[in-house]
Tab-separated table of C-alpha atoms in Angstrom:
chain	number	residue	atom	x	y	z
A	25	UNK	CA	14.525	-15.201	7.673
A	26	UNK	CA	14.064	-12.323	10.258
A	27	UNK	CA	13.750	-11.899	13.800
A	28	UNK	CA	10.155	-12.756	15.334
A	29	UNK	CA	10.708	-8.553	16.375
A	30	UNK	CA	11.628	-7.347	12.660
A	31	UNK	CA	8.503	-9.719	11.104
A	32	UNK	CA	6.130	-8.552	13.081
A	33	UNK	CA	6.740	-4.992	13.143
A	34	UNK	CA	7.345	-5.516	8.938
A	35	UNK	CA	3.599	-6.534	9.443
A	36	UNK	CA	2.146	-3.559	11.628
A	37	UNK	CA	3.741	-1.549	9.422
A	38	UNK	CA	2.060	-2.879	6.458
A	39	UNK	CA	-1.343	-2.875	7.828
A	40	UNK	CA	-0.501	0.699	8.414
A	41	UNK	CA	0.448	1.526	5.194
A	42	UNK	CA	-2.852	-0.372	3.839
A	43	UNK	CA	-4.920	1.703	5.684
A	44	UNK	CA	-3.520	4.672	4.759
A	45	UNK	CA	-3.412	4.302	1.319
A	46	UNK	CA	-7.369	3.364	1.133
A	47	UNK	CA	-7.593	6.914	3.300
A	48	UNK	CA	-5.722	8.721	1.103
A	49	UNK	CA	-7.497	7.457	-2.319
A	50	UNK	CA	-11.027	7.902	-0.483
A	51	UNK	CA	-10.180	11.677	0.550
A	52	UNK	CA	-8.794	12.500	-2.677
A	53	UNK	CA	-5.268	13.358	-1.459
A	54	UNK	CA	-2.382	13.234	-4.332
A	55	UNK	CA	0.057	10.934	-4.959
A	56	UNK	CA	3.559	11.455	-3.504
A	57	UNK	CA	5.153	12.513	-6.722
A	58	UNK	CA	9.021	11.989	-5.977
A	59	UNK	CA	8.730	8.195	-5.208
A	60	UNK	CA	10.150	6.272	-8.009
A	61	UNK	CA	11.140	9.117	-9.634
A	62	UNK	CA	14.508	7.630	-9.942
A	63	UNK	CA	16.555	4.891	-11.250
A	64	UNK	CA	19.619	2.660	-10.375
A	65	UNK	CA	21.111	4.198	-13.859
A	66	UNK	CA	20.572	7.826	-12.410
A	67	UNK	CA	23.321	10.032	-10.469
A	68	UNK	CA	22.413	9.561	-6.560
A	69	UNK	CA	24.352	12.799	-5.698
A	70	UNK	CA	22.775	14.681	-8.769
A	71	UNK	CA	18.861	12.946	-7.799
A	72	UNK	CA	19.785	14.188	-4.505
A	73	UNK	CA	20.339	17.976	-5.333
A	74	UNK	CA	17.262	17.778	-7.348
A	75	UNK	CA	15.197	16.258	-4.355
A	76	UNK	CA	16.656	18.789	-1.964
A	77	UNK	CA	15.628	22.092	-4.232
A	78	UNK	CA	11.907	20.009	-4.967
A	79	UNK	CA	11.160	19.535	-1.104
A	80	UNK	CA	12.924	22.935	-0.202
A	81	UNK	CA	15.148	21.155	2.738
A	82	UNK	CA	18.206	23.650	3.706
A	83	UNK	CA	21.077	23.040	6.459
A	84	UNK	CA	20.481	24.636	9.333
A	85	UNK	CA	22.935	27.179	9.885
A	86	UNK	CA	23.967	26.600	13.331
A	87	UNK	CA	25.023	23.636	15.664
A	88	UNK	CA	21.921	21.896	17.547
A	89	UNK	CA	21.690	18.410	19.484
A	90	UNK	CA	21.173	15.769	17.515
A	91	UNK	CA	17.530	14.927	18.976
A	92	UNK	CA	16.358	18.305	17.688
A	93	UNK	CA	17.874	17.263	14.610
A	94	UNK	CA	16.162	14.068	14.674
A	95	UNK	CA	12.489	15.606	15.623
A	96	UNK	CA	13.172	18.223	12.439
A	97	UNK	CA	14.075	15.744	10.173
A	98	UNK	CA	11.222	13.447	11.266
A	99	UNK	CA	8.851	16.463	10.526
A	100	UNK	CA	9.885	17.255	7.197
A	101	UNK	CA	9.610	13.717	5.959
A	102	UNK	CA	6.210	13.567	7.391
A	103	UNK	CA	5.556	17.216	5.836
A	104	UNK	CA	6.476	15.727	2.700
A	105	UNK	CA	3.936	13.009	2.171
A	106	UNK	CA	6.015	10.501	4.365
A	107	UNK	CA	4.558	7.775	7.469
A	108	UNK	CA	7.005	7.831	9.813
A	109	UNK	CA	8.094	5.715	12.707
A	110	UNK	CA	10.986	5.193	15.009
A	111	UNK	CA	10.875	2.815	17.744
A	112	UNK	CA	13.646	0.494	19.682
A	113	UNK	CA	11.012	-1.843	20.653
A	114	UNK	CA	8.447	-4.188	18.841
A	115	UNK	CA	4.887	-3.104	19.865
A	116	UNK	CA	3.983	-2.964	23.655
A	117	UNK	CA	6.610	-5.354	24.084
A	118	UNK	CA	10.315	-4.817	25.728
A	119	UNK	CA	11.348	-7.200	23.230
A	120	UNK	CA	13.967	-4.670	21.622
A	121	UNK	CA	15.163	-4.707	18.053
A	122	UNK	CA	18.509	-5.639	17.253
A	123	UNK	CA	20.827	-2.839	15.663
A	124	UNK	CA	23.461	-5.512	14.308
A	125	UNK	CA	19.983	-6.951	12.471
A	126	UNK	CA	18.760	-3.529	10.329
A	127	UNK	CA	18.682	-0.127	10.716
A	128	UNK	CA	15.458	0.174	9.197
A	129	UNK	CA	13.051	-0.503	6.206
A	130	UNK	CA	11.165	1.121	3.410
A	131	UNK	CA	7.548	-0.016	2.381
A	132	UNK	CA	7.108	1.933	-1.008
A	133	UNK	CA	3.942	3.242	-1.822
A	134	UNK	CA	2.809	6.115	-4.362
A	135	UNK	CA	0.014	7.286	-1.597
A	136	UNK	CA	1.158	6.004	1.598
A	137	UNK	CA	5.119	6.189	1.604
A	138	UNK	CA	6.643	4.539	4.742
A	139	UNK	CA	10.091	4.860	7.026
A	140	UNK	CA	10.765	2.788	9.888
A	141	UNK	CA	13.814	3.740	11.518
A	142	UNK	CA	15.262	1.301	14.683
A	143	UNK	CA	15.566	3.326	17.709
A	144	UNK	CA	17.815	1.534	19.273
A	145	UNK	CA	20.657	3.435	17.390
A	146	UNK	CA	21.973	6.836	17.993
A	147	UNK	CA	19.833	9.492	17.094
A	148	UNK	CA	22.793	11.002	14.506
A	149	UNK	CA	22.453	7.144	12.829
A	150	UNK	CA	18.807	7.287	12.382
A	151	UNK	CA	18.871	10.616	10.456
A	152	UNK	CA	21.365	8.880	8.239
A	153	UNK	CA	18.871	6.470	8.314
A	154	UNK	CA	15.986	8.181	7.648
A	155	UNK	CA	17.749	9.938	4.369
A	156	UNK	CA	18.984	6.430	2.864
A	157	UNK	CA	15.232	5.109	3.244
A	158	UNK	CA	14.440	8.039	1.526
A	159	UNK	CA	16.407	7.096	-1.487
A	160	UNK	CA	14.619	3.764	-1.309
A	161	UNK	CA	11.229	4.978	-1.790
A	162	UNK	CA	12.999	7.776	-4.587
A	163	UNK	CA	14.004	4.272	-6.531
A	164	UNK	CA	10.805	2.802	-5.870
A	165	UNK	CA	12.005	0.380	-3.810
A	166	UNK	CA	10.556	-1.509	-0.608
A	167	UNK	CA	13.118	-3.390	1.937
A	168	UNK	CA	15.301	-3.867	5.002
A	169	UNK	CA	18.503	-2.085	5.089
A	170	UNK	CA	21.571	-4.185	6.164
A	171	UNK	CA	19.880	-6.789	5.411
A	172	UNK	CA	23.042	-9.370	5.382
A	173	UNK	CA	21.596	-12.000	2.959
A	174	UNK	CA	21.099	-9.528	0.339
A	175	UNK	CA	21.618	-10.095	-3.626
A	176	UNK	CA	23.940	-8.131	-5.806
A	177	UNK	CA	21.567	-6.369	-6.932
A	178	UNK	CA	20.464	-5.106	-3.641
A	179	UNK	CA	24.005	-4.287	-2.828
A	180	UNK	CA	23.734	-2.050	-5.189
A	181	UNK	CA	20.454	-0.011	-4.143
A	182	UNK	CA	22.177	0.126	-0.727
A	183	UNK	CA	25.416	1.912	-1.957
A	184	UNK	CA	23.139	3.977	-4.468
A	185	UNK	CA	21.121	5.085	-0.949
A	186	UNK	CA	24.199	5.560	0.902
A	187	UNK	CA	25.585	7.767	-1.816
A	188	UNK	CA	22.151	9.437	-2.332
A	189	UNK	CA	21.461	10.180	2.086
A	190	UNK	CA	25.205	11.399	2.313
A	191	UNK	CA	24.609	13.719	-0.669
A	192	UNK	CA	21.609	14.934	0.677
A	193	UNK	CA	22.352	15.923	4.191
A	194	UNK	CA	26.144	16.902	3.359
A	195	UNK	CA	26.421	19.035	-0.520
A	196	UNK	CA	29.320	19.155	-1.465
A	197	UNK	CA	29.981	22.810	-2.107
A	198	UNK	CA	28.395	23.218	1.587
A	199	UNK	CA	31.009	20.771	2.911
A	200	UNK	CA	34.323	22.112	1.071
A	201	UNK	CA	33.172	25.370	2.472
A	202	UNK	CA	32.814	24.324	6.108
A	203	UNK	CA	35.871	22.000	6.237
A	204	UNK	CA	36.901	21.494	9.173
A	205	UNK	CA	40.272	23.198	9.908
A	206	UNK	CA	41.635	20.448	11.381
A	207	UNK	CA	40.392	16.776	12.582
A	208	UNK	CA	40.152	17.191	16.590
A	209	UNK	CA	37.376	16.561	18.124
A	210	UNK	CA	35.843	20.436	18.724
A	211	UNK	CA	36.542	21.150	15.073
A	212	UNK	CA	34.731	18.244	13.211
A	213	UNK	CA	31.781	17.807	16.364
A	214	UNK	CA	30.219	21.314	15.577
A	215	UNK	CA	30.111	20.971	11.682
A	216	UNK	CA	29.368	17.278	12.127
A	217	UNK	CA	26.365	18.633	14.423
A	218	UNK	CA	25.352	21.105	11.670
A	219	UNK	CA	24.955	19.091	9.080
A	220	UNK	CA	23.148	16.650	11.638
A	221	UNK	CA	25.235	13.531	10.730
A	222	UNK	CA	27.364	11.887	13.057
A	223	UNK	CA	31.695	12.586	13.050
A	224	UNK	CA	31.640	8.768	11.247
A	225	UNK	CA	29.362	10.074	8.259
A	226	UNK	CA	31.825	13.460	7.842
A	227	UNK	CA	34.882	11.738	7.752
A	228	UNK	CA	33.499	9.439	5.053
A	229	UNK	CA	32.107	12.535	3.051
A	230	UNK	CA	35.432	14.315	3.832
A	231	UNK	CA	37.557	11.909	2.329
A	232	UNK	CA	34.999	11.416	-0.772
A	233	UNK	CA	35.491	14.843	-1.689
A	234	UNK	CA	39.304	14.471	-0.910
A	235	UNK	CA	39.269	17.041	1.212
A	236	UNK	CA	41.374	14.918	3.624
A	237	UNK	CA	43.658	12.118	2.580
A	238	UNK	CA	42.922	7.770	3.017
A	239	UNK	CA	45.563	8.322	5.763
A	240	UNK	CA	44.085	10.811	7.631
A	241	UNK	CA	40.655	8.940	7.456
A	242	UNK	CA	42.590	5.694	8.990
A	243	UNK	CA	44.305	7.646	11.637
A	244	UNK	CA	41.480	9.340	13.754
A	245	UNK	CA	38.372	7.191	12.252
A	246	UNK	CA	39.068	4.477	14.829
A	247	UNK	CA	39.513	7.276	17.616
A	248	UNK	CA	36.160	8.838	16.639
A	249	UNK	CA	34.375	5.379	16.346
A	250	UNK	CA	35.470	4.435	19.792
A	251	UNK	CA	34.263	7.734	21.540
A	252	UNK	CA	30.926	7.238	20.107
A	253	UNK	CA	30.693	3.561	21.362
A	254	UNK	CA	31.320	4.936	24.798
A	255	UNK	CA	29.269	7.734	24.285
A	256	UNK	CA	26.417	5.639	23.547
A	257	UNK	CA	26.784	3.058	26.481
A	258	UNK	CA	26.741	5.424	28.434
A	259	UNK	CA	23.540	7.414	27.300
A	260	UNK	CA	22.069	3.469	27.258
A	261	UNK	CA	23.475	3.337	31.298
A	262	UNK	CA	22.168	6.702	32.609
A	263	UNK	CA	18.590	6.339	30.608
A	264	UNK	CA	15.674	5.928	33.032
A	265	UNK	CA	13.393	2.711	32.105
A	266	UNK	CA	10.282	3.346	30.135
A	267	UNK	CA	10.975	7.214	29.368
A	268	UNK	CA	8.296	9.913	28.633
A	269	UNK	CA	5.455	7.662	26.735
A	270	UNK	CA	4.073	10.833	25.244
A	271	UNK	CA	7.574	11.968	23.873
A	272	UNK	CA	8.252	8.567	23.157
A	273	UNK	CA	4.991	7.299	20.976
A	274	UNK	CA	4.518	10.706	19.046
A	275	UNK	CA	7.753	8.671	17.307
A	276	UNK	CA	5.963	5.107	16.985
A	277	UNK	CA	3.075	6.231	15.948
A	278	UNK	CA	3.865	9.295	13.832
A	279	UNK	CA	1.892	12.584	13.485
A	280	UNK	CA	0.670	12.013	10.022
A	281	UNK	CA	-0.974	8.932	10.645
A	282	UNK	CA	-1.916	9.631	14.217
A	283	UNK	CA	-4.208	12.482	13.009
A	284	UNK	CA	-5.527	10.757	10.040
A	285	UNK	CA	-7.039	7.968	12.384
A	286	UNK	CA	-8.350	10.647	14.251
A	287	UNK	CA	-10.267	12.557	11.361
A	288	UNK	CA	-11.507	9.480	10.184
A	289	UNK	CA	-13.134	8.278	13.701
A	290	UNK	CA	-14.660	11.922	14.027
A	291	UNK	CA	-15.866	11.475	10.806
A	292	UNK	CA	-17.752	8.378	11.045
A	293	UNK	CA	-15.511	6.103	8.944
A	294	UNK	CA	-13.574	4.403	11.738
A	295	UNK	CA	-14.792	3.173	14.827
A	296	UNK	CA	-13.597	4.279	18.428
């Protein structure tokens, strides 16, 4: 019921993971201990707190660019026990994903934990992104986010992992004390930036916490929403075809993986 792009890549993916995971058992590495360590049932902002104290993540205390954001991020999940990938394309192909499609997908795994984020959304998205997989593989749970023909019941896991990733990369005693002091563009961009979520993703916490009012939210959330739009078609304009393939496939393929392969072949196990 997918694209021919998100299938396949679904696929690759879960050869990866395979692989991995018979790696992993053979050289005696440990389980990832905070997959499934959660439940529907369970608090997603208080799992959230605990996850952040148990993996030691922090805010960064100044304003960077989101693709330094993204890179950190991306390293700390893979410093965690995480396979990673981002990519906007499937395979060697220029057959692009779709963003209106999914914004990513889990494939749960106690050994061999995997992310795939879609690149073909802004980089402040696919942080978001990143997190809410995150609180997929915390329930346990393998699947395709915005995945349109979902149950109830998967409904449910998504608002848990929205909850749980907007939590995570935005506490709220961090936010009430960085409120912006007022909703203009160079007051909410720098915290926004700091926090390494996108404007959209601060309003929403902002008006979770009631820190600003359902009105306030409807009055510059369009305005914001538009300027990234343009933002983004332009960046999508101005981008030079094909890109830096080193920058680009340290993404695809991931440095965990990448250098697991590579011990492996040294050692014998896999062939060049």
């Amino acid at each position: 019921r997918y694209s021919q792009e998100l299938t396949g890549e679904i696929y690759a993916q879960q050869r990866k993971q395979s692989w991995f995971r018979d790696y992993a058992i053979d050289r005696g590495l440990d389980a990832v201990t905070w997959v499934k360590s959660a439940s529907l049932s369970d608090n997603p902002v208080a799992v959230a707190q605990r996850l952040r104290e148990e993996l030691g993540f922090s805010t960064a205390s100044r304003a960077q660019e989101y693709a330094a954001s993204r890179k950190q991020v991306f390293t700390f999940l893979e410093d965690k026990g995480v396979l990673m990938s981002i990519a906007g394309y499937f395979g060697s192909t220029k057959r692009s994903f779709d963003s209106s499609e999914f914004s990513g997908f889990s494939l749960c795994d106690d050994y061999a934990p995997l992310i795939f984020v879609n690149g073909k959304e802004a980089h402040s998205a696919q942080i978001f992104t990143m997190m809410h997989e995150v609180g997929h593989l915390v329930l346990g749970e393998s699947g395709v986010s915005d995945d349109a023909a979902s149950a109830e019941t998967t409904h449910r896991s998504e608002r848990w992992c929205d909850k749980f990733a907007a939590a995570f990369l935005m506490p709220s005693d961090e936010i009430r004390a960085s409120a912006p002091s007022s909703l203009s563009e160079n007051a909410v961009m720098p915290i926004a930036k700091r926090f390494k979520v996108s404007a959209l993703a601060l309003l929403n916490r902002l008006m979770d916490l009631k820190l600003i009012s359902f009105e306030q939210w409807s009055d510059v959330y369009p305005k914001f929403e538009e300027r990234a739009f343009e933002v983004l078609q332009k960046r999508a304009a101005e981008k030079p075809p094909g890109g830096n393939f080193y920058k680009v496939h340290t993404f695809i393929v991931g440095r965990r993986f990448a250098q697991a392969v590579y011990r492996d072949t040294l050692s014998g196990r896999t062939s060049y």
